[in-house]
Short mmCIF file of C-alpha atoms in Angstrom, two decimals:
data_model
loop_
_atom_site.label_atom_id
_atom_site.label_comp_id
_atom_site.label_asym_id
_atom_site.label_seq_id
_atom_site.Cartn_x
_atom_site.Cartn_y
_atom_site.Cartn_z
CA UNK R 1 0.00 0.00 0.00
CA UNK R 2 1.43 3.58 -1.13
CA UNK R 3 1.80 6.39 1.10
CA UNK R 4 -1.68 8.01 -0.59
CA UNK R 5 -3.64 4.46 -0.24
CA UNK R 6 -2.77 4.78 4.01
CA UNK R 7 -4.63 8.68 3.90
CA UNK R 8 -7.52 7.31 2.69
CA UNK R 9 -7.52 4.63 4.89
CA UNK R 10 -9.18 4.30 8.44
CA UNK R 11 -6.19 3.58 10.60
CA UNK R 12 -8.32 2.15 13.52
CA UNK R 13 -10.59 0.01 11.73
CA UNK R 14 -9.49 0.05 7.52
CA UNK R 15 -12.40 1.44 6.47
CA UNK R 16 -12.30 3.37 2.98
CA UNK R 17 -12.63 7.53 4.52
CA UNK R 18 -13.60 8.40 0.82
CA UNK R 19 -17.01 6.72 0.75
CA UNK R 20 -17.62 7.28 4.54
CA UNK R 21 -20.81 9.12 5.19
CA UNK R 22 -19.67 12.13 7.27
CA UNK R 23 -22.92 13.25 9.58
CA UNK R 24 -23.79 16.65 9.25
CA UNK R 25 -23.61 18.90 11.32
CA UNK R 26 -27.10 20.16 13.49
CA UNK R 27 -27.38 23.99 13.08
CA UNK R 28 -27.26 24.76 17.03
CA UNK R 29 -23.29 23.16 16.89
CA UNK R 30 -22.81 25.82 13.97
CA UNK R 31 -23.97 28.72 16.08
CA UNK R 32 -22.48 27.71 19.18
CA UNK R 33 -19.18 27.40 17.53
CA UNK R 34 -19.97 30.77 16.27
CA UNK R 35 -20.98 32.43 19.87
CA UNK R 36 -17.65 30.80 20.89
CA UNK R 37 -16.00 32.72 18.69
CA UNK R 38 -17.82 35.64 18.93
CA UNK R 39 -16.83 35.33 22.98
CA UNK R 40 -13.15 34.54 22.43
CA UNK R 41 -12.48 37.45 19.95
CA UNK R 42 -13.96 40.21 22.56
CA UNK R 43 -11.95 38.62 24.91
CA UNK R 44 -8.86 38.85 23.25
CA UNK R 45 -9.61 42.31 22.07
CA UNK R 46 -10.97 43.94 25.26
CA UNK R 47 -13.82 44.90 23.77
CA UNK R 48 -17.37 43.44 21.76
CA UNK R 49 -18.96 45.37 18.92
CA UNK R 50 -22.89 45.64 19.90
CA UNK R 51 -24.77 47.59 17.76
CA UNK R 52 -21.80 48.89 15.53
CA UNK R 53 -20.25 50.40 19.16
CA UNK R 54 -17.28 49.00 21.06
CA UNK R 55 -18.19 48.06 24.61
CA UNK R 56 -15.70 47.09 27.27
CA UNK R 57 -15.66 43.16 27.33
CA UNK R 58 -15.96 43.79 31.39
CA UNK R 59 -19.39 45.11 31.14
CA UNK R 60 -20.39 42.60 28.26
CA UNK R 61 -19.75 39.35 30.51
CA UNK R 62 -21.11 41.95 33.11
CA UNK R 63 -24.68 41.81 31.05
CA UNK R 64 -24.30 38.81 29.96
CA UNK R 65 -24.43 37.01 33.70
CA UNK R 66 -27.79 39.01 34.02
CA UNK R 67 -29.32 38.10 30.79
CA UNK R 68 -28.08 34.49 31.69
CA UNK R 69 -30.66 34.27 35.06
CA UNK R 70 -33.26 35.97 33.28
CA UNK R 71 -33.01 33.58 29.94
CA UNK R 72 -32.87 30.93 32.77
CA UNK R 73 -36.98 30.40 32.76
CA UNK R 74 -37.28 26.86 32.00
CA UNK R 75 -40.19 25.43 30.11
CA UNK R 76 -41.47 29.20 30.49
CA UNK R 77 -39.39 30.23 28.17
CA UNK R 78 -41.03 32.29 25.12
CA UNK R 79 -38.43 33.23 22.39
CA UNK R 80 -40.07 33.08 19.58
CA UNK R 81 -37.72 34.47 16.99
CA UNK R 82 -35.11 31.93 18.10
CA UNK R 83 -34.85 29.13 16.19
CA UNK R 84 -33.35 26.18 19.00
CA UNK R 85 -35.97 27.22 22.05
CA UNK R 86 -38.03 23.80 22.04
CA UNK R 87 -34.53 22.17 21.83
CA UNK R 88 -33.72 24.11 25.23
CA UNK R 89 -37.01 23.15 26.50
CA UNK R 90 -36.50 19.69 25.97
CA UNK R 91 -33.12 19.81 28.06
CA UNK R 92 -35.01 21.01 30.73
CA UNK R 93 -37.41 18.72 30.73
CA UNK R 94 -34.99 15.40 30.60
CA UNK R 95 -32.96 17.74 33.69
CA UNK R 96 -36.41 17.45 35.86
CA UNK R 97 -36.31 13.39 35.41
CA UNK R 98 -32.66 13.08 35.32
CA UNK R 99 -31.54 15.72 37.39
CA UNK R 100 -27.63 14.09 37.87
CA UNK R 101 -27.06 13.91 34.28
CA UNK R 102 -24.05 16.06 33.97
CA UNK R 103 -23.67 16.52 30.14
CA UNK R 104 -28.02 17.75 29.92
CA UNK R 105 -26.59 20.54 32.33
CA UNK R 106 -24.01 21.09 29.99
CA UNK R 107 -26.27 21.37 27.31
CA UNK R 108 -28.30 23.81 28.68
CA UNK R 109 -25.17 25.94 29.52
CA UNK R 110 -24.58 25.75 26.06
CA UNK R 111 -27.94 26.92 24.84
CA UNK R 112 -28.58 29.61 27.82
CA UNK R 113 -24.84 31.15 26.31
CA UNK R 114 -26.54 30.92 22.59
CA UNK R 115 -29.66 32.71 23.45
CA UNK R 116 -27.55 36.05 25.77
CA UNK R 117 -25.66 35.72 22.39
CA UNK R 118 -28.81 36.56 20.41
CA UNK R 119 -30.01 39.16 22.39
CA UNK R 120 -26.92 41.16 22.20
CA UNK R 121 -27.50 40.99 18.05
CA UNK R 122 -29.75 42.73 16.20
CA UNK R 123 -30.22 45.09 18.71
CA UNK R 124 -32.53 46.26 19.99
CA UNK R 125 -35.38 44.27 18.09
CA UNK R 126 -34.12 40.62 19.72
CA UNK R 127 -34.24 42.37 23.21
CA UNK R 128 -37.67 44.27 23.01
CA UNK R 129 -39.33 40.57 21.59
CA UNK R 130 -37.51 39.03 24.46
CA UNK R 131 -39.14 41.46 26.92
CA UNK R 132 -42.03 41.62 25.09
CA UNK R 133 -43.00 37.65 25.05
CA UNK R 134 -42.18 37.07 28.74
CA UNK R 135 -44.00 40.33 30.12
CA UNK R 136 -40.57 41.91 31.16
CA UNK R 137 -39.79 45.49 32.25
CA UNK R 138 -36.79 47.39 32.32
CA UNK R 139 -37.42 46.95 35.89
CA UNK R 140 -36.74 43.18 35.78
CA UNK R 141 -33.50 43.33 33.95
CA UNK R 142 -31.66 45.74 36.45
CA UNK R 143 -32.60 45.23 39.78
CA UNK R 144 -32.39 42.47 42.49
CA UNK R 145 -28.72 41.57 41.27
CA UNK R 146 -25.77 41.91 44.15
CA UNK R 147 -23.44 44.67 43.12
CA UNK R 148 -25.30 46.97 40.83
CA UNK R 149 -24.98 46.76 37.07
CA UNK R 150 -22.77 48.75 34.64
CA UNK R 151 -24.34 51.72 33.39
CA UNK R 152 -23.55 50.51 30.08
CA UNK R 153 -25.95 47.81 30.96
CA UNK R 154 -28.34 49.85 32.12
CA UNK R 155 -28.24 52.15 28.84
CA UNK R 156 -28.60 48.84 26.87
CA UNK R 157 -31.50 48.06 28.44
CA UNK R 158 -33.33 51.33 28.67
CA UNK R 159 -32.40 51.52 24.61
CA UNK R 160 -34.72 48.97 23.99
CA UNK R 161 -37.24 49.06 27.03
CA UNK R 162 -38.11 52.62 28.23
CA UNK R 163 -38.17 53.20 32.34
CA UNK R 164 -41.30 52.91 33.43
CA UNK R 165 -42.79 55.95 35.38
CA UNK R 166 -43.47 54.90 38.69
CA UNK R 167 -41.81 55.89 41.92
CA UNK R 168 -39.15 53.16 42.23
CA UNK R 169 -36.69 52.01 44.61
CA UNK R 170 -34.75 54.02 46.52
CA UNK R 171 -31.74 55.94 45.05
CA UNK R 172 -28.56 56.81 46.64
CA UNK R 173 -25.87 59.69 46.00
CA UNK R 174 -23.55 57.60 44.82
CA UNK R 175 -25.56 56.13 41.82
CA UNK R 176 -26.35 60.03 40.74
CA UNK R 177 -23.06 61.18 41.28
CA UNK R 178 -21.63 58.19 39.27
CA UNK R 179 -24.16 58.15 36.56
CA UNK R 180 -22.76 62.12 35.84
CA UNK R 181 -19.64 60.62 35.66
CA UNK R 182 -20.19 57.87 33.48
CA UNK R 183 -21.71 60.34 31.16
CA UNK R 184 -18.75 62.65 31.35
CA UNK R 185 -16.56 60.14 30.39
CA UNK R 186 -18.54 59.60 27.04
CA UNK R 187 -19.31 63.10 26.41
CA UNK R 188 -22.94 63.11 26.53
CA UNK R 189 -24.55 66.20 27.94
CA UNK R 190 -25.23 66.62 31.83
CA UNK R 191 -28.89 66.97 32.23
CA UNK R 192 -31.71 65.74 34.25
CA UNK R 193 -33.30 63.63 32.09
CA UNK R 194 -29.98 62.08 30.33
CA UNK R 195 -28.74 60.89 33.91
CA UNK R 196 -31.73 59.65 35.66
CA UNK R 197 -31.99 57.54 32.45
CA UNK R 198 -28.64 56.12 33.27
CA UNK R 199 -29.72 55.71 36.89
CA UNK R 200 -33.12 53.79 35.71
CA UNK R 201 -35.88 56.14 36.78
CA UNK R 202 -38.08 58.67 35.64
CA UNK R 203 -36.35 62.17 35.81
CA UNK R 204 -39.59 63.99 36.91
CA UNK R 205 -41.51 61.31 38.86
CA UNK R 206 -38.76 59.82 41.28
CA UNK R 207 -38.84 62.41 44.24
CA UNK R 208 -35.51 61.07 46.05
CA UNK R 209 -33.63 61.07 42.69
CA UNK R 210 -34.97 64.49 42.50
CA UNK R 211 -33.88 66.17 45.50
CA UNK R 212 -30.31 64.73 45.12
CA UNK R 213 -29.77 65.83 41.68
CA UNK R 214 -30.81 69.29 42.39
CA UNK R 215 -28.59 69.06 45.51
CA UNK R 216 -25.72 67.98 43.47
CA UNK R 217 -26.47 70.44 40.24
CA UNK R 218 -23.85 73.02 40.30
#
């Protein structure tokens, strides 16, 4: 046998590789590869293009641990312009029988990382259905997480799903005086209604935001 007759040839079992069926490919391996990728370049880089801007890849994985939890619903989930979300459902389901299987856990890992990575395309139209289907508010994708979110974050959200104008939670000094800031730093114009966006309430509704931005204008 030549040296070209042994490439073509299965070393394990002899088989003929030329007229070997090769299995395709499923289309969710394609995209994960892809959100891999997508992932490992920002990393590298320091930065992810969303929405034809350059964010810091800090507040990207930032986001992308909260859009994680709130992807995260289970056989709630409604996504509908995702093309894999009965294939997530269906991991979920086999983890509520087989809740020790390691690799369905893995599998849903892999999806859950798939679906942040659609939201952060297309923007905002991906986000707003997201919202939209599963009855969220901006409220529910910025608060109740330990250690505040990014104002970048915040902005992302509030891009897609306005504030709502209701009282809201109590705001501290600190958030104002950082949300002025943040907005410095990107040279967007001090006002009242450009940083109570970046804080996440309404500018003339939300009495203690209020008092300490007019305490703090100068």
């Amino acid at each position: 046998m030549t040296s070209l007759e042994e490439v073509v040839f299965c070393h394990n079992c002899g088989n003929d590789l030329r007229i070997t069926r090769v299995k395709e490919v499923q289309e969710y391996y394609a995209l994960g590869l892809e959100v891999i990728q997508w992932f490992e370049s920002g990393l590298k880089n320091g930065y992810f293009l969303i929405n034809k801007k350059k964010v810091n890849s800090v507040w990207v994985f930032q986001g992308m641990t909260r859009l994680y939890l709130k992807l995260d619903l289970g056989e709630d989930l409604v996504l509908n312009n995702f093309p894999m979300t009965e294939e997530y459902k269906i991991i979920c389901r086999k983890l509520k029988r087989y809740s020790s299987k390691k690799s369905s856990l893995i599998y849903k890992s892999f999806f859950l990382n798939i679906m942040v990575y659609h939201l952060f395309q297309d923007y905002p139209n991906n986000l707003v259905s997201f919202a939209k289907d599963n009855k969220f508010t901006y409220r529910t994708f910025t608060h109740r997480f330990m250690g505040g979110s990014s104002f970048w974050y915040k902005n992302f959200i509030s891009g897609a799903i306005p504030v709502q104008n209701k009282l809201g939670r109590k705001i501290t000094e600190c958030e104002v005086l950082g949300a002025i800031k943040y907005l410095e730093s990107i040279g967007i114009n001090i006002n009242q209604e450009n940083v109570a966006n970046m804080v996440g309430c309404h500018y003339s509704i939300h009495k203690g935001f209020m008092r300490i931005y007019k305490k703090l204008s100068f």
